[in-house]
mmCIF file of C-alpha atoms in Angstrom:
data_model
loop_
_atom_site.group_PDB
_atom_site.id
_atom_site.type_symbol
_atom_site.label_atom_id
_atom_site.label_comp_id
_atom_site.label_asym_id
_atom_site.label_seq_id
_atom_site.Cartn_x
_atom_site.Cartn_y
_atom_site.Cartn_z
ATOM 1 C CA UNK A 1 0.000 0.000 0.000
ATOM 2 C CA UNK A 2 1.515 2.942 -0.913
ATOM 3 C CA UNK A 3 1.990 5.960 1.500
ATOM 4 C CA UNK A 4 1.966 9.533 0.918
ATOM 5 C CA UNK A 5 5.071 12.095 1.360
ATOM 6 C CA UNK A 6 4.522 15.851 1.425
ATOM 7 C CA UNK A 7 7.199 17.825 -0.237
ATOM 8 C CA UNK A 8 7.547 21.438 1.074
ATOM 9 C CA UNK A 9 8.701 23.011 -1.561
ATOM 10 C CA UNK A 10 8.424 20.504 -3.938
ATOM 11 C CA UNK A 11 8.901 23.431 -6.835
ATOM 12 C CA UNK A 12 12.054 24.582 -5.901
ATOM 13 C CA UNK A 13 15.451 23.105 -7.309
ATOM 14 C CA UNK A 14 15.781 20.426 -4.162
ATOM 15 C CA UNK A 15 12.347 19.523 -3.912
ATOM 16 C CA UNK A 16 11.533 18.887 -7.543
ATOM 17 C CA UNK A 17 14.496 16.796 -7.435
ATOM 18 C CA UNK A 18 13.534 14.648 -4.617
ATOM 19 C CA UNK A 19 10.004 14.558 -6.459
ATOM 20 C CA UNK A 20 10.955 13.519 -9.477
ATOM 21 C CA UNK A 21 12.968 10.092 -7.699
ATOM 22 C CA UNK A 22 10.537 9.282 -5.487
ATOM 23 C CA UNK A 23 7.360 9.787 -7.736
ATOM 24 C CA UNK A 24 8.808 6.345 -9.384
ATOM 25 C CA UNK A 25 8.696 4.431 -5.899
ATOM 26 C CA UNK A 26 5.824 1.966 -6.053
ATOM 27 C CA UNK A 27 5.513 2.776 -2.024
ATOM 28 C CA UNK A 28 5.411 6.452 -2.542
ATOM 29 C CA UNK A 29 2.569 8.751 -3.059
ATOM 30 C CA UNK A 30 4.191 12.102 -3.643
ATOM 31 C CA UNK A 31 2.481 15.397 -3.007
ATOM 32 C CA UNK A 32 3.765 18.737 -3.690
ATOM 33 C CA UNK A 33 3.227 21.838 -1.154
ATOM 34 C CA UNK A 34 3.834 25.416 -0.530
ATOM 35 C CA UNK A 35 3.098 29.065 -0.843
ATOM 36 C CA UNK A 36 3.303 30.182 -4.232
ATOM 37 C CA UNK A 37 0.041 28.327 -6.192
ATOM 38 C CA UNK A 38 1.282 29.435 -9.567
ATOM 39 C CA UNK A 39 4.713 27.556 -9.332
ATOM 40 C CA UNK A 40 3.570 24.710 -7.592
ATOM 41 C CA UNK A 41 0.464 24.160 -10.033
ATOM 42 C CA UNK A 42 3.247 24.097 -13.105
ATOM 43 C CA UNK A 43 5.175 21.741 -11.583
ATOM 44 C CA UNK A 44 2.322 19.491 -10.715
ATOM 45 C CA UNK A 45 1.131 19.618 -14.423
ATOM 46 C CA UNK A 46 4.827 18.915 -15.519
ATOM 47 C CA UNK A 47 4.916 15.995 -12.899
ATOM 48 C CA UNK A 48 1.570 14.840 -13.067
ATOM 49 C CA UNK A 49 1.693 14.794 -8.923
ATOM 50 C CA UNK A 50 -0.741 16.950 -6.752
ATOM 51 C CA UNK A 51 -0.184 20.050 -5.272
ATOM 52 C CA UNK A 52 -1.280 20.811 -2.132
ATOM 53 C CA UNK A 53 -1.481 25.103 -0.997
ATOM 54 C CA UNK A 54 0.100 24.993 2.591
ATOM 55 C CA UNK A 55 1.474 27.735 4.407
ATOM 56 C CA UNK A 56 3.485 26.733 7.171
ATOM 57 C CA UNK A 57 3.210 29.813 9.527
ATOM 58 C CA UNK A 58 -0.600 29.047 9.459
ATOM 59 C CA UNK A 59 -1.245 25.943 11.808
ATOM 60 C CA UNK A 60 -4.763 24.900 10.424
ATOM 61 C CA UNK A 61 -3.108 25.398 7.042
ATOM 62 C CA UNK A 62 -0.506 22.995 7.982
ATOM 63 C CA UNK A 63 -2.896 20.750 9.952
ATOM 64 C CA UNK A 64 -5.181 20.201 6.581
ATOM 65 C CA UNK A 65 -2.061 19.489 4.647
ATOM 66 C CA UNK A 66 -0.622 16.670 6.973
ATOM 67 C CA UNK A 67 -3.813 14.980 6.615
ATOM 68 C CA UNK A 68 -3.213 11.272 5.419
ATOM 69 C CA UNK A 69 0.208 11.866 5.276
ATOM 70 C CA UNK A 70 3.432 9.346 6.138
ATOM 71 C CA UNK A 71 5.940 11.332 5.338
ATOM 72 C CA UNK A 72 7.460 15.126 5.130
ATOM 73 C CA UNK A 73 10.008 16.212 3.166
ATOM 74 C CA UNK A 74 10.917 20.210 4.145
ATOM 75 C CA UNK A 75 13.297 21.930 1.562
ATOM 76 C CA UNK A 76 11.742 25.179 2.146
ATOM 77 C CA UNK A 77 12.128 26.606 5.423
ATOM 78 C CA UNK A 78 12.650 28.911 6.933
ATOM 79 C CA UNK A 79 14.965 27.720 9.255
ATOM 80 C CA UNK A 80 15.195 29.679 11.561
ATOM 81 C CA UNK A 81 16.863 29.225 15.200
ATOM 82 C CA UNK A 82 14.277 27.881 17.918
ATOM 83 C CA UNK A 83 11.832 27.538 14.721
ATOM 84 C CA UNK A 84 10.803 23.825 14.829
ATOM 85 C CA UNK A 85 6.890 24.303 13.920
ATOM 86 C CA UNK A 86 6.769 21.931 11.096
ATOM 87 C CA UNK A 87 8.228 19.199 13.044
ATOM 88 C CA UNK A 88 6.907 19.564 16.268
ATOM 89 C CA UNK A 89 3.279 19.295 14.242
ATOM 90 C CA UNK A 90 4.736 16.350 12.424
ATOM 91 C CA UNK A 91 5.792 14.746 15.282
ATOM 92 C CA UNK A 92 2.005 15.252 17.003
ATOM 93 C CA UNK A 93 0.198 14.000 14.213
ATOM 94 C CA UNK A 94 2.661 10.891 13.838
ATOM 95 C CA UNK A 95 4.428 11.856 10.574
ATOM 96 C CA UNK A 96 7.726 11.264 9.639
ATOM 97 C CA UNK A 97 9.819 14.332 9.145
ATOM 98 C CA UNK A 98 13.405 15.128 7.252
ATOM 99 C CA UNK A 99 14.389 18.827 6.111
ATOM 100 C CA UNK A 100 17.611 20.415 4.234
ATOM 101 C CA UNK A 101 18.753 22.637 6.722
ATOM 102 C CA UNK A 102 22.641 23.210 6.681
ATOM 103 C CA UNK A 103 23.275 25.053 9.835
ATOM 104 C CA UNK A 104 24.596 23.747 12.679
ATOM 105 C CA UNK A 105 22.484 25.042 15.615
ATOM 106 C CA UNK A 106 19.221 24.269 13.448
ATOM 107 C CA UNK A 107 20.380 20.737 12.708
ATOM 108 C CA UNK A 108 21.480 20.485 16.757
ATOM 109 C CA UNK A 109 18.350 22.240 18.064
ATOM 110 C CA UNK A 110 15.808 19.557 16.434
ATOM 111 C CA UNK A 111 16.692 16.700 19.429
ATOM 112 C CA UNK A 112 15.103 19.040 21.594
ATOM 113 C CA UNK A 113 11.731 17.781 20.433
ATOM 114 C CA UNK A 114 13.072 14.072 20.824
ATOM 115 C CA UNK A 115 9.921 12.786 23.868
ATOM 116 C CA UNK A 116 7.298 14.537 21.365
ATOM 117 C CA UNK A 117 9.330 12.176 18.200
ATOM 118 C CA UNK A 118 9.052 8.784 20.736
ATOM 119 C CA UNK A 119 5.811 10.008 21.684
ATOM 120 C CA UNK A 120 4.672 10.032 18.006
ATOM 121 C CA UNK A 121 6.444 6.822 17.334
ATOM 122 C CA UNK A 122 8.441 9.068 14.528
ATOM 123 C CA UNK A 123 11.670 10.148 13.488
ATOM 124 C CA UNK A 124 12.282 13.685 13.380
ATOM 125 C CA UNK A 125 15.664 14.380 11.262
ATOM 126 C CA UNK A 126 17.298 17.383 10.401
ATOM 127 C CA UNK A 127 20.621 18.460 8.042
ATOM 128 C CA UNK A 128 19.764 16.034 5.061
ATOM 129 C CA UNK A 129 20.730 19.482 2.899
ATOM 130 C CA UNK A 130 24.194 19.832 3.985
ATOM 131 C CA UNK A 131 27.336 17.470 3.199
ATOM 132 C CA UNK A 132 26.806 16.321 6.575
ATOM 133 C CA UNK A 133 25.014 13.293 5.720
ATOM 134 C CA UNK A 134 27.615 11.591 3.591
ATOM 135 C CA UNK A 135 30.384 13.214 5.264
ATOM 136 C CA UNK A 136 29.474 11.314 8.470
ATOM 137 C CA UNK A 137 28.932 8.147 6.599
ATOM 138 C CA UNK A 138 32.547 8.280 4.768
ATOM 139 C CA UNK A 139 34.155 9.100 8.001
ATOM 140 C CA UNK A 140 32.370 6.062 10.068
ATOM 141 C CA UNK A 141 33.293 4.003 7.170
ATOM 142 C CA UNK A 142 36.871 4.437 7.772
ATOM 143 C CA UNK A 143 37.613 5.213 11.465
ATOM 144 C CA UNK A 144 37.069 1.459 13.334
ATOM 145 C CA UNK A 145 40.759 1.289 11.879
ATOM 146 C CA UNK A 146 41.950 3.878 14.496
ATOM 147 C CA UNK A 147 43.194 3.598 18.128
ATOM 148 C CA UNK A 148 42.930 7.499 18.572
ATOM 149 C CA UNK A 149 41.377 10.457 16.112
ATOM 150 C CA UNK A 150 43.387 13.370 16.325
ATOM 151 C CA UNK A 151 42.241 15.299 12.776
ATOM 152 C CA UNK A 152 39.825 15.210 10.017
ATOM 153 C CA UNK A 153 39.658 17.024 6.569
ATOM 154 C CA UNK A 154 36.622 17.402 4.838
ATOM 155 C CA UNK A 155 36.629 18.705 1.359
ATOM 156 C CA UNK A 156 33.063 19.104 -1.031
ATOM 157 C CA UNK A 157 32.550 20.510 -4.148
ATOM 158 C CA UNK A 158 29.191 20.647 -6.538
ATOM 159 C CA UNK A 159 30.222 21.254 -10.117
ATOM 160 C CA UNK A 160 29.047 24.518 -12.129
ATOM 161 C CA UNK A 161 26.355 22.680 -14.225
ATOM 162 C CA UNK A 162 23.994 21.807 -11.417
ATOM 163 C CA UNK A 163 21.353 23.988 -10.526
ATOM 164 C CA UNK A 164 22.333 26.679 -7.774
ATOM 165 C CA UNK A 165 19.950 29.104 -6.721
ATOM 166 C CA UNK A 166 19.993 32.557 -5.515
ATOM 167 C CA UNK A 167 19.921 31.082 -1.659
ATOM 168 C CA UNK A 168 22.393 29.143 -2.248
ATOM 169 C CA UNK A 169 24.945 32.066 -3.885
ATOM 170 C CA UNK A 170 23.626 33.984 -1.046
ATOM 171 C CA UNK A 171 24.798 31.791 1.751
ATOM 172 C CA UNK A 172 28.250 31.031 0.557
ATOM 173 C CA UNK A 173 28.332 34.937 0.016
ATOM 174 C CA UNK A 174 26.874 35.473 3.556
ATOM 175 C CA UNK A 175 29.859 32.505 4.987
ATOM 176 C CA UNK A 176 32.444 34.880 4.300
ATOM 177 C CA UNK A 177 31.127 36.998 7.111
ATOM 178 C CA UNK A 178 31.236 34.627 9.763
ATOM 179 C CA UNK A 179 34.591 33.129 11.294
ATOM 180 C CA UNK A 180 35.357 29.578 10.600
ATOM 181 C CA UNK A 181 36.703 27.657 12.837
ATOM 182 C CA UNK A 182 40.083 25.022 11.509
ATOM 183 C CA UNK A 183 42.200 22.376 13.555
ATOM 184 C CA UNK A 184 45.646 23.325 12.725
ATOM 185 C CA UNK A 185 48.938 22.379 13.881
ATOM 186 C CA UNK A 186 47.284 20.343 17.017
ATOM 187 C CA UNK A 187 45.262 23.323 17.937
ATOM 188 C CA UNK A 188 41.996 25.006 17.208
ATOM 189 C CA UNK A 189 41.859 28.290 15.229
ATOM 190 C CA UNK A 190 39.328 30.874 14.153
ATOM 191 C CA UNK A 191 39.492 32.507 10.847
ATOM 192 C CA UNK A 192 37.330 34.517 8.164
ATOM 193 C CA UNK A 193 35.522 32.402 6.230
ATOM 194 C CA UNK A 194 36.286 31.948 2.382
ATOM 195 C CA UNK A 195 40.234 31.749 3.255
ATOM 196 C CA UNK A 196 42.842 29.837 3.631
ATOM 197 C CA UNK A 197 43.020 28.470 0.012
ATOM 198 C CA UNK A 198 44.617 25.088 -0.768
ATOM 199 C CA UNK A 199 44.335 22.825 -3.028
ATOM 200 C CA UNK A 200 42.804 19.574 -2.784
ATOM 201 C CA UNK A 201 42.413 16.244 -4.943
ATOM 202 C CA UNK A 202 39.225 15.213 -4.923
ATOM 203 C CA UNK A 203 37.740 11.545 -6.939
ATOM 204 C CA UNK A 204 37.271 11.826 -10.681
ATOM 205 C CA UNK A 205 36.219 13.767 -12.536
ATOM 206 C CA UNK A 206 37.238 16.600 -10.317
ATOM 207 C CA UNK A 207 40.945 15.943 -9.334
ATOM 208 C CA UNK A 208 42.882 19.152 -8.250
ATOM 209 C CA UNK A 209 40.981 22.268 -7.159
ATOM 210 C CA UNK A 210 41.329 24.750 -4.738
ATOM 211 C CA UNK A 211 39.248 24.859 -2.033
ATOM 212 C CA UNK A 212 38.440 27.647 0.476
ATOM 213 C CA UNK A 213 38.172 27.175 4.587
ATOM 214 C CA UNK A 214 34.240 27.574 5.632
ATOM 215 C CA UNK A 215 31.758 27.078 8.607
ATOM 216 C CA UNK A 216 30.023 23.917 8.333
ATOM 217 C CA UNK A 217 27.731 21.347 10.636
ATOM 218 C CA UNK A 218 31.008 18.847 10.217
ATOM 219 C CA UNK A 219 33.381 21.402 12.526
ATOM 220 C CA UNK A 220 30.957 20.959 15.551
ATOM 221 C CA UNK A 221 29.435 17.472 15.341
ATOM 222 C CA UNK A 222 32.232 15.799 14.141
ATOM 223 C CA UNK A 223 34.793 17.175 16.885
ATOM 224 C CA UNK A 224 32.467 16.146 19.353
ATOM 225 C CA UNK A 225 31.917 12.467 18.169
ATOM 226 C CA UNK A 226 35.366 11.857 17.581
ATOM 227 C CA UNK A 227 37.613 13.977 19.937
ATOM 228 C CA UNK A 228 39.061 14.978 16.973
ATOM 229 C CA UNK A 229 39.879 18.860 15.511
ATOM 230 C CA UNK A 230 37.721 19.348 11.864
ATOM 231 C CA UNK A 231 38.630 21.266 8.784
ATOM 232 C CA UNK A 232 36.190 21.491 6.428
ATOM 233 C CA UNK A 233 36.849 23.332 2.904
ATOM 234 C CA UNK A 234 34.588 24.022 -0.183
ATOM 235 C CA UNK A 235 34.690 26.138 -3.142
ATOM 236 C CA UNK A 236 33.202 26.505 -7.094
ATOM 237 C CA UNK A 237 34.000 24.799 -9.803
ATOM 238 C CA UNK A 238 35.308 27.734 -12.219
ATOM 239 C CA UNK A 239 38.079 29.532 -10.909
ATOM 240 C CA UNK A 240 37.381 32.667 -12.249
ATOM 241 C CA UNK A 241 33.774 32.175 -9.819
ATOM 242 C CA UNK A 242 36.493 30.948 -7.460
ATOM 243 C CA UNK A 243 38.670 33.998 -7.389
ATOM 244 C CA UNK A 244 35.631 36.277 -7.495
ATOM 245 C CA UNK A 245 34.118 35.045 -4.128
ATOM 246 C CA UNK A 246 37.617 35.007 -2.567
ATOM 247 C CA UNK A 247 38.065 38.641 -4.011
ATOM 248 C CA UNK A 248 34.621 39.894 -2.514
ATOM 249 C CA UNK A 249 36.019 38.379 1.101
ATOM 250 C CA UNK A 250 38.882 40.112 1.021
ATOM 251 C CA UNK A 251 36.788 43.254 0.619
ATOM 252 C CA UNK A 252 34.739 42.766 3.301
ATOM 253 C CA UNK A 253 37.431 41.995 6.150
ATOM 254 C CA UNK A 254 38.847 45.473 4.580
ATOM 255 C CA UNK A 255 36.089 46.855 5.376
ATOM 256 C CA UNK A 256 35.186 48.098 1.850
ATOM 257 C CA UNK A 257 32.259 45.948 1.305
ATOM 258 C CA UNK A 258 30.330 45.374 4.772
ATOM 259 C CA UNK A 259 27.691 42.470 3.195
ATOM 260 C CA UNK A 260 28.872 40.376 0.526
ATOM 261 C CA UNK A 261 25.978 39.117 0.447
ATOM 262 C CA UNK A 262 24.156 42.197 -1.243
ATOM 263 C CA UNK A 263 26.142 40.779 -4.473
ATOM 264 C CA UNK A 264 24.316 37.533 -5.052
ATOM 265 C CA UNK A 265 21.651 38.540 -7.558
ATOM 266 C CA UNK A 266 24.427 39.733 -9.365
ATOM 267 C CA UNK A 267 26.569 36.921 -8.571
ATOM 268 C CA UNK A 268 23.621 34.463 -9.805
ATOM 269 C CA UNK A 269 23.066 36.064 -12.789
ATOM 270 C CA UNK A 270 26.531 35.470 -13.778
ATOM 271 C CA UNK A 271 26.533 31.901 -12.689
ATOM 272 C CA UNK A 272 23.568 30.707 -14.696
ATOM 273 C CA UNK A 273 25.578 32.608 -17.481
ATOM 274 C CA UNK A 274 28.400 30.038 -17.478
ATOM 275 C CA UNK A 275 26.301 27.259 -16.579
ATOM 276 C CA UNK A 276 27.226 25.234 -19.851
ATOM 277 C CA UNK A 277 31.105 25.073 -18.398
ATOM 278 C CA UNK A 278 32.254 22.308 -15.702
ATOM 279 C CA UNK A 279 30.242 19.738 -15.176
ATOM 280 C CA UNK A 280 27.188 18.503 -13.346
ATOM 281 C CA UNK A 281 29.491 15.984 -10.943
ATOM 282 C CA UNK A 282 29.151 16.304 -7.081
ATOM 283 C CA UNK A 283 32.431 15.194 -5.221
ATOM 284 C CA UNK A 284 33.535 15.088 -1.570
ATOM 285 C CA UNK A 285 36.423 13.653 0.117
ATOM 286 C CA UNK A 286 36.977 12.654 4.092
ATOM 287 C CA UNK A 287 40.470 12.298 5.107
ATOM 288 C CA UNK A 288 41.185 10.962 9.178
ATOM 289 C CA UNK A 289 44.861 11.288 11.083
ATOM 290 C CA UNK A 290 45.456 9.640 14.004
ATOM 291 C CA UNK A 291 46.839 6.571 15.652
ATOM 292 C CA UNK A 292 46.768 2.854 16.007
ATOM 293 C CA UNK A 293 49.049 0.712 17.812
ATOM 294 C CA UNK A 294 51.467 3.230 18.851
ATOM 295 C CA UNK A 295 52.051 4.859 15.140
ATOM 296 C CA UNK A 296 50.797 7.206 12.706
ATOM 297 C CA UNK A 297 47.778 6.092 10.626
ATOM 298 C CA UNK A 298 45.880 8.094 7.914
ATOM 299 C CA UNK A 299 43.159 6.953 6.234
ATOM 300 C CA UNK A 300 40.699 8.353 3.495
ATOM 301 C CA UNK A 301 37.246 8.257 1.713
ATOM 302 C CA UNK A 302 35.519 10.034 -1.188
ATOM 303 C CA UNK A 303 33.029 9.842 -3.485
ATOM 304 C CA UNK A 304 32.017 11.560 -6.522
ATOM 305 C CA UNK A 305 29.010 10.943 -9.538
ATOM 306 C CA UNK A 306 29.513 12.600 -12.778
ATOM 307 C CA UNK A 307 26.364 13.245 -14.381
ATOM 308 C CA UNK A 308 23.584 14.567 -11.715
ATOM 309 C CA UNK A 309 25.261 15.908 -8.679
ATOM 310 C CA UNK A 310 21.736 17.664 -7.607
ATOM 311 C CA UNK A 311 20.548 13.787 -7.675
ATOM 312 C CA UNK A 312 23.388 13.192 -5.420
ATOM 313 C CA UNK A 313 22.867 15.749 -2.523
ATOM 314 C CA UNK A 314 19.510 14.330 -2.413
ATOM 315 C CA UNK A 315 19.981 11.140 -1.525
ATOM 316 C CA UNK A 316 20.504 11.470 2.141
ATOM 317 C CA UNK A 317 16.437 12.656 2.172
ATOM 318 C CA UNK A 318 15.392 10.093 -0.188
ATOM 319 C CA UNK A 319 17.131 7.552 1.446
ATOM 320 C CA UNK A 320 15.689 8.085 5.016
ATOM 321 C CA UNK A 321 11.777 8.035 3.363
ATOM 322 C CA UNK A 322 12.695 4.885 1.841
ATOM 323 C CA UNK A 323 13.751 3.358 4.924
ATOM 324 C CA UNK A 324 10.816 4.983 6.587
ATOM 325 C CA UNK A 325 8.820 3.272 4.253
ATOM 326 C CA UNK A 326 10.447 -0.172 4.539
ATOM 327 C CA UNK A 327 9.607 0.087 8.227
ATOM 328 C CA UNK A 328 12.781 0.874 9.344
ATOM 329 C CA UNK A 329 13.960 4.040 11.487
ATOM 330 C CA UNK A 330 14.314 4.589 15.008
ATOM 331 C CA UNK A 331 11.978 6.920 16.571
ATOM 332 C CA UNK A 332 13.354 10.314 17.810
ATOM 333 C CA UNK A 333 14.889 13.382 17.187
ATOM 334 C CA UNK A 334 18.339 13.383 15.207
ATOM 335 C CA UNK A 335 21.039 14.908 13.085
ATOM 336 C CA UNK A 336 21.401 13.499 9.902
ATOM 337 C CA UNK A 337 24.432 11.994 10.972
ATOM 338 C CA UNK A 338 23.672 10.055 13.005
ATOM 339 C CA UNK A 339 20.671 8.076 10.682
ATOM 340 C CA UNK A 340 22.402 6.796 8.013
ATOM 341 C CA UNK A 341 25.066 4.730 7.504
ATOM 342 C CA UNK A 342 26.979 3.095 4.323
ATOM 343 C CA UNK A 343 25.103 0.519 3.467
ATOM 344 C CA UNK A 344 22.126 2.693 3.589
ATOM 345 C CA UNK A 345 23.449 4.697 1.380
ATOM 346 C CA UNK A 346 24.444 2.476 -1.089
ATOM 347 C CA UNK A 347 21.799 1.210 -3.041
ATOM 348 C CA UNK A 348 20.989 5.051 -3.469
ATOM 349 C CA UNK A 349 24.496 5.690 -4.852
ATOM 350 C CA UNK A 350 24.439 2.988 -6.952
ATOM 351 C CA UNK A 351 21.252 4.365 -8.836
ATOM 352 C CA UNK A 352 23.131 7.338 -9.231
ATOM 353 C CA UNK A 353 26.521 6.118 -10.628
ATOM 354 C CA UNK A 354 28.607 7.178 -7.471
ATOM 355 C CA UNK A 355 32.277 5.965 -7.365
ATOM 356 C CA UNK A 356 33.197 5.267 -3.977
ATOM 357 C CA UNK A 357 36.971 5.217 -3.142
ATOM 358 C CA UNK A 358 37.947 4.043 0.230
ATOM 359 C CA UNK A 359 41.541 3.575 1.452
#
């Protein structure tokens, strides 16, 4: 019998994604929801999947929405600090609930609503929209060969040709305003974000590029899992996109520009200009330092998919309503990385032509 799963913004980039693969599950019943009627109406004609007009900020609008519903699927937002009202009322009304949030005290926060989660006999996940999700499973994948964790490296980059939209350019624009926090030398530092270039090999098809020092979910969940100091690094495709973010930094700590992040229109507009260079790979790569028996051990993991590397990102959401589906899941409130593990992953990878390189 097949079970329904609410998209929340099932018209953006993300969500149509995550539509499109699951519509072809036999188990899945896929709605789309939101705000804006017009957009969600064309995407439901394209799909041939209902739309359902929600708006989140309204509870008897939300209510009527999670009516019959198994599953939701939030790529929308807002997500906001504190702001868990779409999966608190999931969690009441015994629905499953995974969103795309990337930021660290969001993805945290949610395992405050853990007894309302066991309560509902649901699981409540947050973070599947951040790197977080397969950057966890790479690095649990390769650390039972340690005695003792002392560093990890985390390195991600989305190529050119997948679709990147305006909130996106906005918050890699908006990371260069916030410190960044790197484990260097055996100690912790704090430095602008967007810095500290280097460059990293990442799986085929990428190989060399260089990569910029950011805030991520990684630096703070990570650490604390494995005693260990995190650096995580990221960057664009096209060096001259590259350079130009790295340029706009280096105004702002000068002081000349105070918000980057009032160039992003612009920024986006020249993106979707020079979408036809690079390619439409996603890539990521998890190295760990530390110890076993007495003597140095490093060990690494990466993966990379060269054709859809939107697909890619969203198989950490996908994956979990699958599971859901299949009956698996623990109820309660979690982190993405802590739901998910390789094997889950997988089968989803496999559909997607990821390369997975462990050593």
């Amino acid at each position: 019998m097949s079970k329904k799963v609410l998209i929340l913004g099932g018209y953006g980039t993300c969500g149509r994604r995550i539509a499109e693969i699951l519509m072809r599950d036999p188990q899945a019943e896929c709605l789309i929801g939101g705000r804006d009627t017009s957009r969600g109406q064309a995407v439901s004609a394209a799909l041939g999947i209902p739309f359902v007009a929600v708006d989140i900020q309204r509870q008897s609008s939300l209510n009527a929405a999670l009516d019959g519903v198994f599953a939701v699927v939030n790529t929308c937002g807002p997500f906001r600090p504190h702001d868990y009202g779409v999966a608190e009322r999931c969690a009441r009304r015994g629905v499953h609930y995974v969103d795309m949030a990337d930021e660290t005290s969001y993805i945290l926060g949610i395992q405050a609503l853990a007894a309302h989660a066991v309560e509902g006999g649901v699981s409540l996940v947050s973070g599947a929209g951040s790197a977080l999700a397969f950057s966890s499973v790479l690095a649990a994948a390769i650390a039972p060969g340690f005695d003792t964790i002392t560093d990890i490296e985390i390195a991600a980059l989305s190529g050119n040709r997948n679709p990147r939209g305006l909130a996106s350019v906005r918050a890699l624009l908006a990371a260069q305003g916030r410190p960044a926090r790197i484990y260097e030398r055996g100690a912790w530092r704090e430095v602008p974000g967007y810095t500290r270039g280097r460059t990293v090999v990442l799986p085929e098809p990428f190989g060399r590029h260089r990569l910029y020092v950011t805030d991520a979910p990684e630096i703070e969940i990570l650490s604390r899992r494995y005693g260990a100091g995190v650096t995580y690094r990221t960057g664009l495709e096209l060096a001259v996109l590259n350079r130009a973010h790295a340029w706009l930094g280096s105004l702002n700590r000068l002081g000349v520009i105070a918000d980057p992040a009032r160039f992003a229109k612009g920024l986006h507009i020249v993106q979707q200009g020079l979408r036809r260079f690079g390619r439409a790979a996603f890539g990521l790569r998890v190295v760990l330092r530390g110890e076993r028996g007495g003597q140095p051990l490093v060990r690494s993991a990466g993966l990379a998919g060269g054709d859809d590397g939107l697909s890619i990102l969203c198989t950490p959401a996908i994956t979990l309503v699958r599971k859901w589906m299949a009956g698996a899941g623990e109820p309660g409130a979690f982190a993405c990385s802590s739901v998910l593990t390789l094997s889950d992953m997988t089968h989803e990878w496999t559909m997607r032509q990821v390369v997975l390189h462990l050593s």
